[in-house]
């Protein structure tokens, strides 16, 4: 479980997060949505321990983030940022990086680390590229490799910043199904999604952010019926069975 309590943070003197509070329960997918620049990535970075808070608190499994050592935090939370380097490395070697928080000084992988790496590669369907150079893969294929690395890290909390970017629609659904399946393993998933229709379909909880604040938080149905999503994004949202569609607001 991840608890954000009255979190304030920013860059230099510019405040971005303004007293953000919400709880991401274990075994649930929580999705952050909001207009560009509202602070979604900043919040994920703070939750990953990469950006100190100005005030407020972030608790992971009931323990404040600053109380974690680097190694403890790496064993507790995996972060898949949006912008990543593309190093000259094989797929398998990159996924092995997910095990580093568990290794001793020699960084030698134990049999259980090998199993975790293979399991993660199988789970996201990248095992067939194990020996390929990461640079030879498409953006979407690479995205899945980075997700495999995050899974190999075997953490309770997984933070994902726009994981479906670069994927074609079919692969987007595949990846989101996979992420939604993680909740069955008791993981706490917090992700940023641009696509409101996907957010509505695949989240247990949506946190709607605007201007550095969490303006509403609740199950998808609640955010939809309150009209808050339509208001903040200036769109109209319709529903067709399990699926949602986003259309221009009347008069646009
Ligand atoms: P979102 O993810 O919702 O699009 P961000 O959290 O990326 O929003 O950005 C929120 C605000 O913080 C924006 O005004 C952005 O320009 C600013 N910002 C983001 N990263 C930095 C940074 N490294 N240094 C200074 N300002 C930043």
Coordinates of C-alpha atoms in Angstrom, one line a residue, residues 1-4 20-34 40 43-44 47 156-163 176 179-183 187-195 198-209 214 216-220 223:
X1 CA 0.0 0.0 0.0
X2 CA 1.2 3.5 -0.9
X3 CA -0.1 6.5 1.1
X4 CA 0.5 10.0 -0.1
X20 CA -1.7 15.9 -2.7
X21 CA -3.3 13.1 -0.7
X22 CA -4.6 9.7 -1.7
X23 CA -4.0 6.0 -0.9
X24 CA -3.1 3.3 -3.5
X25 CA -4.3 0.0 -2.0
X26 CA -2.4 -3.2 -2.4
X27 CA -3.8 -5.5 -5.1
X28 CA -5.2 -2.6 -7.0
X29 CA -4.3 -0.6 -10.1
X30 CA -4.4 3.1 -9.4
X31 CA -4.1 5.4 -12.4
X32 CA -3.1 9.1 -12.4
X33 CA -4.8 11.1 -15.1
X34 CA -4.8 14.9 -15.7
X40 CA 1.7 13.3 -12.6
X43 CA 4.2 12.6 -8.2
X44 CA 5.6 9.2 -9.5
X47 CA 6.8 8.1 -4.8
X156 CA 5.3 -4.8 -3.9
X157 CA 4.9 -1.4 -5.6
X158 CA 5.2 -0.9 -9.3
X159 CA 5.2 2.7 -10.6
X160 CA 4.7 3.1 -14.4
X161 CA 4.9 6.3 -16.3
X162 CA 2.8 6.0 -19.5
X163 CA 3.6 2.3 -20.0
X176 CA -2.7 -3.2 -19.9
X179 CA -0.6 -4.9 -15.8
X180 CA -4.2 -5.4 -14.6
X181 CA -3.3 -9.0 -14.0
X182 CA -0.5 -8.0 -11.6
X183 CA -3.1 -7.1 -8.9
X187 CA 1.1 -5.8 -6.2
X188 CA 0.3 -2.2 -5.7
X189 CA 0.3 -0.6 -9.2
X190 CA 0.4 3.1 -9.7
X191 CA 0.6 4.3 -13.3
X192 CA 0.1 7.4 -15.4
X193 CA -2.0 7.0 -18.5
X194 CA -2.9 9.6 -21.1
X195 CA -5.7 7.6 -22.6
X198 CA -7.9 2.9 -21.0
X199 CA -7.7 4.5 -17.6
X200 CA -11.5 3.9 -17.1
X201 CA -11.3 0.3 -18.3
X202 CA -8.2 -0.9 -16.5
X203 CA -8.1 1.0 -13.2
X204 CA -9.5 0.0 -9.8
X205 CA -9.1 3.6 -8.8
X206 CA -8.4 6.8 -10.7
X207 CA -6.7 9.9 -9.2
X208 CA -7.7 13.0 -11.2
X209 CA -5.0 15.6 -11.0
X214 CA -5.5 15.6 -6.6
X216 CA -10.8 13.7 -7.2
X217 CA -10.0 10.1 -6.3
X218 CA -12.3 7.0 -6.6
X219 CA -13.4 4.1 -8.7
X220 CA -13.8 4.8 -12.4
X223 CA -15.2 9.8 -11.6

